[in-house]
Amino acid sequence: MGTDLIIQIGELKLTSPLIVSSGCCEINSETMELIDLNQFGAYVTKTITFNERKGNPMPRTVEVTAGLLNSIGLQNDGLYGFLNKLLKLRQEVAIPIIASIAGFSIEEFAKLASHLAREKFIRALELNISCPNLEKGRDVEIMFAQDEHLSYGVVKAVRETTNLTLIVKLSPLVTNITSIAQAVWDAGADAITVANTYPAMAIDIKTRKPKLGAVTGGLSGPAIKPLTLRAVWDVYQVVKIPIIASGGIMNWEDAIEYIIAGATALAVGTALFINPKVGGEIIEGITKYLQEMGIGYHELIGSLQLD
Amino acid sequence: MNIYYGKARIISNNEITSDVYLLSLELPHNIETLPGQFLEIKLDSDYQPFLRRPFSIFDQPETNIVKVLYKIRGFGTKILSEKKDMLDVILPLGRGVRDLHWQRYLLVAGGIGFAPLHYLAQFLIKEGKDVKFLIGTRNNEAIAYRNLIKNNKIAVSIITEDGSLSERGKVTDLLKKIDLSDMVIFSAGPLAMFKEINHMLKGQECFFFWESHFACGMGSCFGCIIETVQGLKRICFDGPLFKAKDIKWELI
């Protein structure tokens, strides 16, 4: 990869602007044959919660027009389960590992952060304050990312436990994403992921039942790109820390759009399900585009022409 | 390399009976597959349908030729039935059948569940096993399915619900007449059939080819889970075969 695509996220220097989205690439015998992690600058783990979670009832995924609804429900081995497997993960993943975490209280977020920040194999944390698949009442009273003060509080509490690079993943379905973005920046975030999936649903008209076992889920894929692109553009106007764009990136053209809107890095997730080789194709496409346009990667960031 | 991801040339893609097609694909190099494994085929143009579609391997007559038997059920399979030149495929996926230590096998197919069982039957005969194959379909598809079984060492019994043949009923009616001692059962078809078969078991080992919608198809998203006594398993990656006695039936 050319030196021109090196980016900085907090303390992390990444050799590629592509990041593997949380929950979209489990390291196993099939994915490791199909997906070339070397095309990516970093790998985000499946979100880790303190306690083990079974996740939501089936069906957990539904195809919709140009998109995917998921309601996995943060199935994961819990913190200790994750730590027990971390050495093995590190043996299989050569690129920097970013741990995605979700607590059900500010204290829990801080606890998770302080445990994981101690691990030398964890190079950054991504705070998942925006999962749309947690049950109101049972898991959380309100999604942290919906509220400016809660968002600030979580990030501040985590910031106080560690100097590790902190990325905060926002929800796109808020009244004013710029105020949330400013709040987390003020609280000490090093980067912001714009954004998580959109709360959404689908209904089977034959049975009149929801298509997802948990009724609602998160929408990802091409259907959301125009929405999240706008969110990236809005957040870019108000923060000076890097933005990791996440929302329907399927090819290099989508990536370029996001970079022009203000993204420093691109998270690719759902696209991997359809095209496991998408990473290499995006890098090749970006490189060619930059050459043809006679522009450098960093010049391109936020270079939307308005006049 | 174990998994192929790329283009496959369509040798043929023909209707063999009402809404059931046999697709024959040529791959650019040799590949090893097991019964129970599947392909993920990209069918979209402009993200419609968005996801790939999974299809069981029906046969692998040569090291670079793979066949799929499928029924038109919706939008994706309709598109597949019209494809002529090339397909974008990923295969083989899934754990497939790993343990074939028994001698006497009973294959029980409900409808298009015949497809993965056909490949298993081929494998078993090559290994010198005894194979009995029961096929039940709603209409007369069972006749076409029986004609696809080329090996005459396989004892085939068919039945249809619509009475196209003299035997009228469901495949489980055929199953009731069989002495299951020393036999291991492998079955594919509707969930209702699995539940019926499970009730009929008296200690016999039985494996079901479980079906599900898949999002990633490669064990990443945990969107296709089944509850077993060993915990949550992914149908795409840990399966698609599961032992009847491992499944937590009360949660299905």
CSV table of C-alpha atoms in Angstrom, one decimal, chain B residues 29-166:
chain,number,residue,atom,x,y,z
B,29,HIS,CA,-10.1,-25.2,-10.9
B,30,ASN,CA,-10.6,-28.3,-8.7
B,31,ILE,CA,-12.3,-28.1,-5.4
B,32,GLU,CA,-13.2,-30.5,-2.5
B,33,THR,CA,-16.6,-30.5,-1.1
B,34,LEU,CA,-18.6,-32.5,1.4
B,35,PRO,CA,-22.3,-33.3,1.5
B,36,GLY,CA,-24.2,-30.8,3.6
B,37,GLN,CA,-22.0,-27.9,2.4
B,38,PHE,CA,-23.4,-25.1,0.3
B,39,LEU,CA,-22.7,-22.3,-2.1
B,40,GLU,CA,-23.5,-18.7,-1.7
B,41,ILE,CA,-24.6,-17.3,-5.0
B,42,LYS,CA,-24.8,-13.6,-5.9
B,43,LEU,CA,-28.0,-12.9,-7.8
B,44,ASP,CA,-28.4,-9.1,-7.7
B,45,SER,CA,-28.3,-6.4,-10.1
B,46,ASP,CA,-28.1,-3.0,-8.3
B,47,TYR,CA,-28.5,-4.6,-4.8
B,48,GLN,CA,-31.7,-6.4,-5.6
B,49,PRO,CA,-31.8,-9.0,-4.0
B,50,PHE,CA,-29.3,-7.5,-1.6
B,51,LEU,CA,-27.9,-10.7,-0.1
B,52,ARG,CA,-26.4,-13.8,-1.7
B,53,ARG,CA,-28.5,-16.9,-1.6
B,54,PRO,CA,-27.4,-20.2,-0.1
B,55,PHE,CA,-27.9,-23.5,-2.1
B,56,SER,CA,-26.9,-27.0,-1.0
B,57,ILE,CA,-24.5,-28.9,-3.2
B,58,PHE,CA,-26.6,-31.6,-5.0
B,59,ASP,CA,-23.6,-33.3,-6.7
B,60,GLN,CA,-20.0,-33.0,-7.6
B,61,PRO,CA,-19.5,-35.3,-10.6
B,62,GLU,CA,-16.0,-34.0,-11.4
B,63,THR,CA,-13.5,-32.1,-9.3
B,64,ASN,CA,-14.3,-28.9,-11.1
B,65,ILE,CA,-18.1,-29.4,-11.7
B,66,VAL,CA,-20.7,-28.7,-9.0
B,67,LYS,CA,-24.5,-29.2,-9.3
B,68,VAL,CA,-27.3,-27.5,-7.5
B,69,LEU,CA,-31.0,-28.6,-7.5
B,70,TYR,CA,-33.3,-25.8,-6.5
B,71,LYS,CA,-37.0,-24.9,-6.4
B,72,ILE,CA,-38.3,-21.5,-7.3
B,73,ARG,CA,-39.6,-20.1,-4.0
B,74,GLY,CA,-39.2,-16.4,-4.4
B,75,PHE,CA,-37.5,-13.5,-6.0
B,76,GLY,CA,-33.9,-14.8,-5.7
B,77,THR,CA,-34.6,-18.3,-7.1
B,78,LYS,CA,-36.7,-16.9,-9.9
B,79,ILE,CA,-33.7,-14.8,-11.0
B,80,LEU,CA,-31.4,-17.8,-10.7
B,81,SER,CA,-33.7,-19.8,-13.0
B,82,GLU,CA,-33.1,-17.2,-15.7
B,83,LYS,CA,-29.4,-17.1,-15.5
B,84,LYS,CA,-27.4,-18.4,-18.5
B,85,ASP,CA,-23.7,-17.5,-18.7
B,86,MET,CA,-21.8,-17.0,-15.4
B,87,LEU,CA,-22.5,-16.8,-11.7
B,88,ASP,CA,-20.5,-15.2,-8.9
B,89,VAL,CA,-20.2,-18.0,-6.3
B,90,ILE,CA,-18.5,-18.7,-3.0
B,91,LEU,CA,-18.1,-22.4,-2.1
B,92,PRO,CA,-18.0,-24.7,-0.2
B,93,LEU,CA,-19.3,-23.2,3.0
B,94,GLY,CA,-20.5,-25.0,6.1
B,95,ARG,CA,-19.1,-27.9,8.1
B,96,GLY,CA,-21.1,-30.5,6.2
B,97,VAL,CA,-21.1,-34.2,7.0
B,98,ARG,CA,-17.9,-35.2,8.8
B,99,ASP,CA,-18.7,-38.5,10.5
B,100,LEU,CA,-19.7,-41.4,8.3
B,101,HIS,CA,-18.7,-44.3,10.5
B,102,TRP,CA,-22.0,-46.2,10.4
B,103,GLN,CA,-22.8,-48.9,7.8
B,104,ARG,CA,-26.6,-48.6,7.3
B,105,TYR,CA,-28.0,-45.2,6.3
B,106,LEU,CA,-31.6,-44.1,5.9
B,107,LEU,CA,-32.0,-40.8,4.0
B,108,VAL,CA,-35.4,-39.1,4.5
B,109,ALA,CA,-36.2,-36.3,2.1
B,110,GLY,CA,-39.2,-34.0,2.3
B,111,GLY,CA,-39.6,-32.0,-0.9
B,112,ILE,CA,-36.5,-30.1,-2.1
B,113,GLY,CA,-34.7,-31.5,0.9
B,114,PHE,CA,-33.9,-34.2,-1.6
B,115,ALA,CA,-31.1,-32.0,-2.9
B,116,PRO,CA,-28.4,-32.2,-0.2
B,117,LEU,CA,-29.4,-35.9,0.6
B,118,HIS,CA,-28.7,-36.8,-3.1
B,119,TYR,CA,-25.1,-35.7,-2.6
B,120,LEU,CA,-24.8,-37.6,0.6
B,121,ALA,CA,-26.1,-40.8,-1.1
B,122,GLN,CA,-23.5,-40.5,-3.8
B,123,PHE,CA,-20.8,-40.2,-1.1
B,124,LEU,CA,-22.1,-43.1,0.9
B,125,ILE,CA,-22.2,-45.5,-2.1
B,126,LYS,CA,-18.6,-44.6,-2.9
B,127,GLU,CA,-17.7,-45.6,0.6
B,128,GLY,CA,-19.5,-48.9,0.3
B,129,LYS,CA,-22.3,-48.1,2.7
B,130,ASP,CA,-25.9,-49.4,2.6
B,131,VAL,CA,-28.3,-46.7,1.6
B,132,LYS,CA,-32.1,-46.6,1.8
B,133,PHE,CA,-33.6,-43.4,0.4
B,134,LEU,CA,-37.2,-42.3,1.2
B,135,ILE,CA,-38.5,-39.3,-0.8
B,136,GLY,CA,-41.8,-37.6,-0.1
B,137,THR,CA,-43.2,-34.7,-2.1
B,138,ARG,CA,-46.5,-32.8,-2.3
B,139,ASN,CA,-47.0,-33.5,-6.0
B,140,ASN,CA,-45.2,-35.7,-8.4
B,141,GLU,CA,-41.7,-34.2,-8.0
B,142,ALA,CA,-40.7,-37.4,-6.2
B,143,ILE,CA,-40.8,-39.2,-9.6
B,144,ALA,CA,-38.4,-36.7,-11.1
B,145,TYR,CA,-36.2,-36.9,-8.0
B,146,ARG,CA,-36.0,-40.7,-8.1
B,147,ASN,CA,-34.9,-40.4,-11.8
B,148,LEU,CA,-32.0,-38.2,-10.7
B,149,ILE,CA,-30.6,-41.0,-8.6
B,150,LYS,CA,-28.3,-42.8,-11.0
B,151,ASN,CA,-26.9,-45.4,-8.7
B,152,ASN,CA,-29.0,-48.6,-8.6
B,153,LYS,CA,-27.4,-49.8,-5.4
B,154,ILE,CA,-29.6,-47.2,-3.5
B,155,ALA,CA,-33.0,-48.6,-2.4
B,156,VAL,CA,-35.4,-45.8,-3.2
B,157,SER,CA,-39.0,-45.5,-2.0
B,158,ILE,CA,-41.2,-42.6,-3.0
B,159,ILE,CA,-44.6,-41.2,-1.9
B,160,THR,CA,-46.6,-38.2,-2.8
B,161,GLU,CA,-49.3,-36.3,-0.9
B,162,ASP,CA,-51.4,-35.8,-4.0
B,163,GLY,CA,-51.7,-39.4,-5.0
B,164,SER,CA,-49.7,-39.1,-8.2
B,165,LEU,CA,-48.5,-42.6,-7.4
B,166,SER,CA,-50.4,-45.5,-5.8
